[in-house]
């Protein structure tokens, strides 16, 4: 299938300012990864210009191979024991007040990397007393001990992305499980968040069903954005939704009872996360 041309509402100007160069410099010197680069996020320049970044811990190589994602998939590298401190230090240097920490999936590790998440949260809060921390984690194969390990470190928001509708899991996320992710979200006892992308061939009815499932799982914040094919080897875009259609998704989510839905073509799970959480406080 020939790649569709991006509609005008998905095109963003490249931002290259002194601030963006400073963020890149600090990240490069620290040897840290960001999901902004790893997942080819279209909002990277804007976030860097505002001295924010979503830090990706546990390396940049994933043990899974989701068909929508551009992150490398092969044998992962060794875990860097200095990484929690390096992340905390970079957050302090950048003056970040709301930190988002995510990771590749590490099915090769006994706890999936949960303890490393916990150490990172603690290091951030030790070095940056007033900083709030959001974690965006893999499913840890549904291991509640891993979830508890992270909760004990007291993150402020726990995010786990559902990504797509149930029918498309076998195509887009063959190593994940839709019901497992819903149970994961339902287990968490602090503000929860989840994100989905549209444009993979889902129907309107399937999107509404997914939103209802997230509401039933107790999800407080839901982000909805357009899937954009990162490389030719990833799944093709089946549909580009208009900004008006994204407004309709938001209206339906509110009607269902989700406290704070965020829906727009370029919305991503971590985009303006600090602003979103203010609505729950």
mmCIF file of C-alpha atoms in Angstrom:
data_model
loop_
_atom_site.group_PDB
_atom_site.id
_atom_site.type_symbol
_atom_site.label_atom_id
_atom_site.label_comp_id
_atom_site.label_asym_id
_atom_site.label_seq_id
_atom_site.Cartn_x
_atom_site.Cartn_y
_atom_site.Cartn_z
ATOM 1 C CA UNK A 1 0.000 0.000 0.000
ATOM 2 C CA UNK A 2 1.265 3.468 -0.929
ATOM 3 C CA UNK A 3 1.791 5.763 2.070
ATOM 4 C CA UNK A 4 -0.881 8.447 2.338
ATOM 5 C CA UNK A 5 0.212 12.056 2.387
ATOM 6 C CA UNK A 6 -0.064 13.805 5.725
ATOM 7 C CA UNK A 7 -3.031 16.180 5.903
ATOM 8 C CA UNK A 8 -2.124 19.788 6.698
ATOM 9 C CA UNK A 9 -3.327 19.599 10.312
ATOM 10 C CA UNK A 10 -0.632 17.017 11.093
ATOM 11 C CA UNK A 11 2.286 19.089 9.838
ATOM 12 C CA UNK A 12 4.379 21.000 12.387
ATOM 13 C CA UNK A 13 7.219 23.432 11.930
ATOM 14 C CA UNK A 14 10.624 22.309 13.207
ATOM 15 C CA UNK A 15 11.532 24.232 16.351
ATOM 16 C CA UNK A 16 15.240 24.890 16.815
ATOM 17 C CA UNK A 17 15.988 27.440 19.511
ATOM 18 C CA UNK A 18 18.615 27.962 22.194
ATOM 19 C CA UNK A 19 16.353 26.041 24.582
ATOM 20 C CA UNK A 20 15.956 23.047 22.289
ATOM 21 C CA UNK A 21 19.712 22.937 21.769
ATOM 22 C CA UNK A 22 20.266 23.057 25.544
ATOM 23 C CA UNK A 23 17.905 20.121 26.111
ATOM 24 C CA UNK A 24 19.619 18.082 23.414
ATOM 25 C CA UNK A 25 23.034 18.938 24.888
ATOM 26 C CA UNK A 26 22.096 17.847 28.412
ATOM 27 C CA UNK A 27 20.508 14.621 27.156
ATOM 28 C CA UNK A 28 23.496 13.837 24.947
ATOM 29 C CA UNK A 29 26.050 14.503 27.686
ATOM 30 C CA UNK A 30 24.072 12.369 30.157
ATOM 31 C CA UNK A 31 23.756 9.502 27.693
ATOM 32 C CA UNK A 32 20.011 9.387 28.327
ATOM 33 C CA UNK A 33 17.240 8.229 26.004
ATOM 34 C CA UNK A 34 13.937 9.978 25.436
ATOM 35 C CA UNK A 35 10.740 8.599 23.952
ATOM 36 C CA UNK A 36 10.637 11.893 22.047
ATOM 37 C CA UNK A 37 13.473 10.596 19.858
ATOM 38 C CA UNK A 38 12.888 6.848 20.145
ATOM 39 C CA UNK A 39 9.251 7.030 19.057
ATOM 40 C CA UNK A 40 9.788 9.926 16.605
ATOM 41 C CA UNK A 41 7.273 12.122 18.385
ATOM 42 C CA UNK A 42 5.945 15.036 16.271
ATOM 43 C CA UNK A 43 5.842 17.289 19.354
ATOM 44 C CA UNK A 44 9.519 16.885 20.243
ATOM 45 C CA UNK A 45 10.577 20.393 19.237
ATOM 46 C CA UNK A 46 7.760 22.039 21.168
ATOM 47 C CA UNK A 47 8.468 20.038 24.309
ATOM 48 C CA UNK A 48 12.219 20.644 24.118
ATOM 49 C CA UNK A 49 11.540 24.373 23.662
ATOM 50 C CA UNK A 50 9.638 24.265 26.961
ATOM 51 C CA UNK A 51 12.471 22.418 28.751
ATOM 52 C CA UNK A 52 10.528 19.179 28.969
ATOM 53 C CA UNK A 53 11.209 15.643 27.828
ATOM 54 C CA UNK A 54 9.876 12.162 28.500
ATOM 55 C CA UNK A 55 12.784 10.053 29.707
ATOM 56 C CA UNK A 56 13.003 6.475 28.453
ATOM 57 C CA UNK A 57 14.847 4.277 30.922
ATOM 58 C CA UNK A 58 16.125 0.689 30.696
ATOM 59 C CA UNK A 59 17.817 1.267 27.339
ATOM 60 C CA UNK A 60 16.443 1.912 23.876
ATOM 61 C CA UNK A 61 15.916 -1.666 22.696
ATOM 62 C CA UNK A 62 12.592 -3.420 23.300
ATOM 63 C CA UNK A 63 11.985 -7.151 23.786
ATOM 64 C CA UNK A 64 8.649 -6.884 21.976
ATOM 65 C CA UNK A 65 7.878 -5.914 18.403
ATOM 66 C CA UNK A 66 4.653 -3.911 18.234
ATOM 67 C CA UNK A 67 3.848 -3.211 14.596
ATOM 68 C CA UNK A 68 3.106 0.489 15.084
ATOM 69 C CA UNK A 69 6.274 1.388 16.989
ATOM 70 C CA UNK A 70 9.648 2.594 15.698
ATOM 71 C CA UNK A 71 11.660 1.685 18.824
ATOM 72 C CA UNK A 72 14.365 -0.918 18.118
ATOM 73 C CA UNK A 73 13.479 -4.538 18.870
ATOM 74 C CA UNK A 74 16.248 -7.073 19.519
ATOM 75 C CA UNK A 75 18.419 -8.295 22.394
ATOM 76 C CA UNK A 76 18.425 -5.433 24.942
ATOM 77 C CA UNK A 77 21.481 -3.941 26.591
ATOM 78 C CA UNK A 78 22.496 -4.275 30.234
ATOM 79 C CA UNK A 79 20.679 -2.041 32.719
ATOM 80 C CA UNK A 80 22.724 1.012 33.711
ATOM 81 C CA UNK A 81 22.705 1.260 37.547
ATOM 82 C CA UNK A 82 23.645 4.962 37.301
ATOM 83 C CA UNK A 83 20.618 5.822 35.166
ATOM 84 C CA UNK A 84 18.180 6.741 37.996
ATOM 85 C CA UNK A 85 20.610 9.379 39.302
ATOM 86 C CA UNK A 86 21.422 10.639 35.788
ATOM 87 C CA UNK A 87 17.720 11.116 35.044
ATOM 88 C CA UNK A 88 17.195 12.965 38.340
ATOM 89 C CA UNK A 89 20.216 15.173 37.637
ATOM 90 C CA UNK A 90 19.025 16.023 34.110
ATOM 91 C CA UNK A 91 15.578 16.931 35.449
ATOM 92 C CA UNK A 92 17.194 19.304 37.930
ATOM 93 C CA UNK A 93 19.422 20.882 35.272
ATOM 94 C CA UNK A 94 16.465 21.383 32.932
ATOM 95 C CA UNK A 95 14.260 22.839 35.654
ATOM 96 C CA UNK A 96 11.480 20.336 34.943
ATOM 97 C CA UNK A 97 8.580 20.507 37.394
ATOM 98 C CA UNK A 98 6.604 17.554 36.023
ATOM 99 C CA UNK A 99 8.650 14.540 34.956
ATOM 100 C CA UNK A 100 7.447 11.662 32.808
ATOM 101 C CA UNK A 101 9.383 8.403 32.955
ATOM 102 C CA UNK A 102 8.738 5.587 30.516
ATOM 103 C CA UNK A 103 10.636 2.567 29.267
ATOM 104 C CA UNK A 104 10.949 -0.045 26.605
ATOM 105 C CA UNK A 105 9.438 -3.411 27.535
ATOM 106 C CA UNK A 106 12.014 -5.619 29.268
ATOM 107 C CA UNK A 107 10.526 -9.122 29.358
ATOM 108 C CA UNK A 108 14.091 -10.373 29.806
ATOM 109 C CA UNK A 109 14.269 -8.977 33.352
ATOM 110 C CA UNK A 110 12.734 -10.913 36.247
ATOM 111 C CA UNK A 111 10.637 -7.948 37.425
ATOM 112 C CA UNK A 112 10.340 -6.345 33.997
ATOM 113 C CA UNK A 113 12.387 -3.407 35.249
ATOM 114 C CA UNK A 114 9.952 -2.396 38.006
ATOM 115 C CA UNK A 115 12.662 -1.899 40.633
ATOM 116 C CA UNK A 116 14.588 0.334 38.224
ATOM 117 C CA UNK A 117 11.444 2.449 37.781
ATOM 118 C CA UNK A 118 11.107 2.690 41.563
ATOM 119 C CA UNK A 119 14.748 3.700 42.025
ATOM 120 C CA UNK A 120 14.354 6.370 39.347
ATOM 121 C CA UNK A 121 11.261 7.839 41.019
ATOM 122 C CA UNK A 122 13.036 7.956 44.388
ATOM 123 C CA UNK A 123 16.157 9.579 42.937
ATOM 124 C CA UNK A 124 14.055 12.226 41.177
ATOM 125 C CA UNK A 125 12.146 13.107 44.336
ATOM 126 C CA UNK A 126 15.311 13.109 46.458
ATOM 127 C CA UNK A 127 17.045 15.593 44.172
ATOM 128 C CA UNK A 128 13.943 17.560 43.127
ATOM 129 C CA UNK A 129 11.641 17.886 46.131
ATOM 130 C CA UNK A 130 8.717 19.626 44.431
ATOM 131 C CA UNK A 131 8.717 17.688 41.176
ATOM 132 C CA UNK A 132 5.728 15.491 40.353
ATOM 133 C CA UNK A 133 6.436 12.214 38.594
ATOM 134 C CA UNK A 134 4.307 10.353 36.083
ATOM 135 C CA UNK A 135 5.291 6.845 35.028
ATOM 136 C CA UNK A 136 4.280 5.326 31.716
ATOM 137 C CA UNK A 137 4.989 1.624 32.018
ATOM 138 C CA UNK A 138 4.715 -1.599 30.033
ATOM 139 C CA UNK A 139 2.312 -4.277 31.303
ATOM 140 C CA UNK A 140 4.915 -6.344 33.239
ATOM 141 C CA UNK A 141 2.927 -9.362 31.972
ATOM 142 C CA UNK A 142 0.268 -8.424 34.513
ATOM 143 C CA UNK A 143 2.559 -9.003 37.515
ATOM 144 C CA UNK A 144 0.969 -7.193 40.473
ATOM 145 C CA UNK A 145 4.220 -7.392 42.465
ATOM 146 C CA UNK A 146 5.871 -5.251 39.796
ATOM 147 C CA UNK A 147 3.032 -2.733 39.984
ATOM 148 C CA UNK A 148 3.289 -2.659 43.787
ATOM 149 C CA UNK A 149 7.045 -2.072 43.583
ATOM 150 C CA UNK A 150 6.416 1.088 41.568
ATOM 151 C CA UNK A 151 3.469 2.250 43.684
ATOM 152 C CA UNK A 152 5.618 2.007 46.815
ATOM 153 C CA UNK A 153 7.937 4.633 45.311
ATOM 154 C CA UNK A 154 4.934 7.004 45.235
ATOM 155 C CA UNK A 155 4.609 8.263 41.663
ATOM 156 C CA UNK A 156 1.912 10.907 41.263
ATOM 157 C CA UNK A 157 0.289 9.461 38.138
ATOM 158 C CA UNK A 158 0.416 5.922 36.755
ATOM 159 C CA UNK A 159 0.049 5.644 32.996
ATOM 160 C CA UNK A 160 -0.302 2.459 30.976
ATOM 161 C CA UNK A 161 -1.368 2.760 27.351
ATOM 162 C CA UNK A 162 -4.118 0.556 25.952
ATOM 163 C CA UNK A 163 -2.930 1.713 22.473
ATOM 164 C CA UNK A 164 -5.691 0.298 20.246
ATOM 165 C CA UNK A 165 -9.043 -1.483 20.152
ATOM 166 C CA UNK A 166 -9.378 -5.116 21.183
ATOM 167 C CA UNK A 167 -9.821 -6.517 17.652
ATOM 168 C CA UNK A 168 -6.525 -5.048 16.436
ATOM 169 C CA UNK A 169 -4.319 -6.429 19.219
ATOM 170 C CA UNK A 170 -3.375 -9.536 17.240
ATOM 171 C CA UNK A 171 -2.178 -7.302 14.401
ATOM 172 C CA UNK A 172 -0.709 -4.293 16.222
ATOM 173 C CA UNK A 173 0.331 -5.746 19.595
ATOM 174 C CA UNK A 174 0.657 -9.528 19.236
ATOM 175 C CA UNK A 175 2.678 -9.929 22.452
ATOM 176 C CA UNK A 176 0.275 -7.862 24.571
ATOM 177 C CA UNK A 177 -3.215 -8.599 25.875
ATOM 178 C CA UNK A 178 -6.178 -6.194 25.909
ATOM 179 C CA UNK A 179 -7.859 -7.588 29.025
ATOM 180 C CA UNK A 180 -4.552 -7.799 30.870
ATOM 181 C CA UNK A 181 -3.979 -4.082 30.295
ATOM 182 C CA UNK A 182 -7.469 -3.243 31.574
ATOM 183 C CA UNK A 183 -6.905 -5.327 34.712
ATOM 184 C CA UNK A 184 -3.550 -3.591 35.139
ATOM 185 C CA UNK A 185 -5.224 -0.151 35.139
ATOM 186 C CA UNK A 186 -8.017 -1.277 37.456
ATOM 187 C CA UNK A 187 -5.501 -2.512 40.047
ATOM 188 C CA UNK A 188 -3.789 0.867 40.446
ATOM 189 C CA UNK A 189 -4.997 3.003 43.375
ATOM 190 C CA UNK A 190 -3.623 6.405 42.361
ATOM 191 C CA UNK A 191 -4.648 8.678 39.434
ATOM 192 C CA UNK A 192 -4.465 6.585 36.269
ATOM 193 C CA UNK A 193 -4.001 7.478 32.648
ATOM 194 C CA UNK A 194 -4.108 5.620 29.362
ATOM 195 C CA UNK A 195 -3.659 6.483 25.718
ATOM 196 C CA UNK A 196 -4.893 5.202 22.395
ATOM 197 C CA UNK A 197 -4.125 5.961 18.789
ATOM 198 C CA UNK A 198 -6.644 5.898 15.979
ATOM 199 C CA UNK A 199 -6.155 5.324 12.287
ATOM 200 C CA UNK A 200 -5.318 1.607 12.263
ATOM 201 C CA UNK A 201 -8.676 0.485 10.898
ATOM 202 C CA UNK A 202 -10.845 0.605 14.023
ATOM 203 C CA UNK A 203 -14.539 1.471 13.831
ATOM 204 C CA UNK A 204 -16.403 4.216 15.691
ATOM 205 C CA UNK A 205 -18.236 1.564 17.722
ATOM 206 C CA UNK A 206 -14.955 -0.080 18.727
ATOM 207 C CA UNK A 207 -13.546 3.252 19.919
ATOM 208 C CA UNK A 208 -16.643 3.848 22.075
ATOM 209 C CA UNK A 209 -16.375 0.322 23.484
ATOM 210 C CA UNK A 210 -12.715 0.929 24.346
ATOM 211 C CA UNK A 211 -13.548 4.223 26.085
ATOM 212 C CA UNK A 212 -16.237 2.463 28.112
ATOM 213 C CA UNK A 213 -13.761 -0.261 29.081
ATOM 214 C CA UNK A 214 -11.285 2.400 30.268
ATOM 215 C CA UNK A 215 -14.019 4.093 32.302
ATOM 216 C CA UNK A 216 -14.948 0.746 33.882
ATOM 217 C CA UNK A 217 -11.259 0.218 34.727
ATOM 218 C CA UNK A 218 -11.271 3.520 36.645
ATOM 219 C CA UNK A 219 -9.066 5.433 34.236
ATOM 220 C CA UNK A 220 -8.992 9.165 35.082
ATOM 221 C CA UNK A 221 -7.211 10.600 32.015
ATOM 222 C CA UNK A 222 -7.415 9.310 28.450
ATOM 223 C CA UNK A 223 -5.358 10.662 25.563
ATOM 224 C CA UNK A 224 -6.445 10.092 21.957
ATOM 225 C CA UNK A 225 -4.203 10.877 18.991
ATOM 226 C CA UNK A 226 -3.687 10.060 15.346
ATOM 227 C CA UNK A 227 -1.451 7.132 14.414
ATOM 228 C CA UNK A 228 1.285 8.252 12.036
ATOM 229 C CA UNK A 229 3.310 5.521 10.311
ATOM 230 C CA UNK A 230 6.911 6.021 11.521
ATOM 231 C CA UNK A 231 8.642 3.855 8.877
ATOM 232 C CA UNK A 232 7.649 1.822 5.832
ATOM 233 C CA UNK A 233 8.048 -1.381 7.856
ATOM 234 C CA UNK A 234 5.338 -0.327 10.320
ATOM 235 C CA UNK A 235 1.584 -0.688 9.880
ATOM 236 C CA UNK A 236 0.087 1.605 7.278
ATOM 237 C CA UNK A 237 -2.364 4.334 8.223
ATOM 238 C CA UNK A 238 -5.898 3.296 7.323
ATOM 239 C CA UNK A 239 -7.493 6.664 8.031
ATOM 240 C CA UNK A 240 -6.548 10.210 8.987
ATOM 241 C CA UNK A 241 -9.207 11.593 11.310
ATOM 242 C CA UNK A 242 -10.105 15.283 11.158
ATOM 243 C CA UNK A 243 -9.781 17.642 14.142
ATOM 244 C CA UNK A 244 -13.595 17.699 14.284
ATOM 245 C CA UNK A 245 -13.718 13.921 14.648
ATOM 246 C CA UNK A 246 -11.259 14.137 17.543
ATOM 247 C CA UNK A 247 -13.601 16.618 19.200
ATOM 248 C CA UNK A 248 -16.351 14.031 18.805
ATOM 249 C CA UNK A 249 -14.181 11.412 20.537
ATOM 250 C CA UNK A 250 -13.686 13.825 23.435
ATOM 251 C CA UNK A 251 -17.432 14.500 23.679
ATOM 252 C CA UNK A 252 -18.191 10.763 23.761
ATOM 253 C CA UNK A 253 -15.543 10.156 26.429
ATOM 254 C CA UNK A 254 -17.056 12.897 28.608
ATOM 255 C CA UNK A 255 -20.511 11.429 28.069
ATOM 256 C CA UNK A 256 -19.225 8.021 29.185
ATOM 257 C CA UNK A 257 -17.848 9.614 32.354
ATOM 258 C CA UNK A 258 -14.094 9.808 31.818
ATOM 259 C CA UNK A 259 -12.916 12.712 33.966
ATOM 260 C CA UNK A 260 -10.408 14.236 31.601
ATOM 261 C CA UNK A 261 -10.170 13.120 27.969
ATOM 262 C CA UNK A 262 -7.590 14.842 25.759
ATOM 263 C CA UNK A 263 -8.249 14.327 22.071
ATOM 264 C CA UNK A 264 -6.568 15.952 19.067
ATOM 265 C CA UNK A 265 -4.602 14.724 16.032
ATOM 266 C CA UNK A 266 -1.140 15.367 17.522
ATOM 267 C CA UNK A 267 -1.935 14.420 21.112
ATOM 268 C CA UNK A 268 0.489 11.852 22.494
ATOM 269 C CA UNK A 269 0.443 10.148 25.861
ATOM 270 C CA UNK A 270 3.015 12.437 27.474
ATOM 271 C CA UNK A 271 2.174 15.652 25.603
ATOM 272 C CA UNK A 272 1.671 18.555 28.051
ATOM 273 C CA UNK A 273 1.235 15.975 30.790
ATOM 274 C CA UNK A 274 1.878 18.501 33.553
ATOM 275 C CA UNK A 275 -0.959 20.713 32.329
ATOM 276 C CA UNK A 276 -3.375 17.797 32.067
ATOM 277 C CA UNK A 277 -2.862 16.616 35.641
ATOM 278 C CA UNK A 278 -3.791 20.053 37.023
ATOM 279 C CA UNK A 279 -7.388 19.273 36.108
ATOM 280 C CA UNK A 280 -7.435 16.422 38.625
ATOM 281 C CA UNK A 281 -5.968 18.411 41.529
#
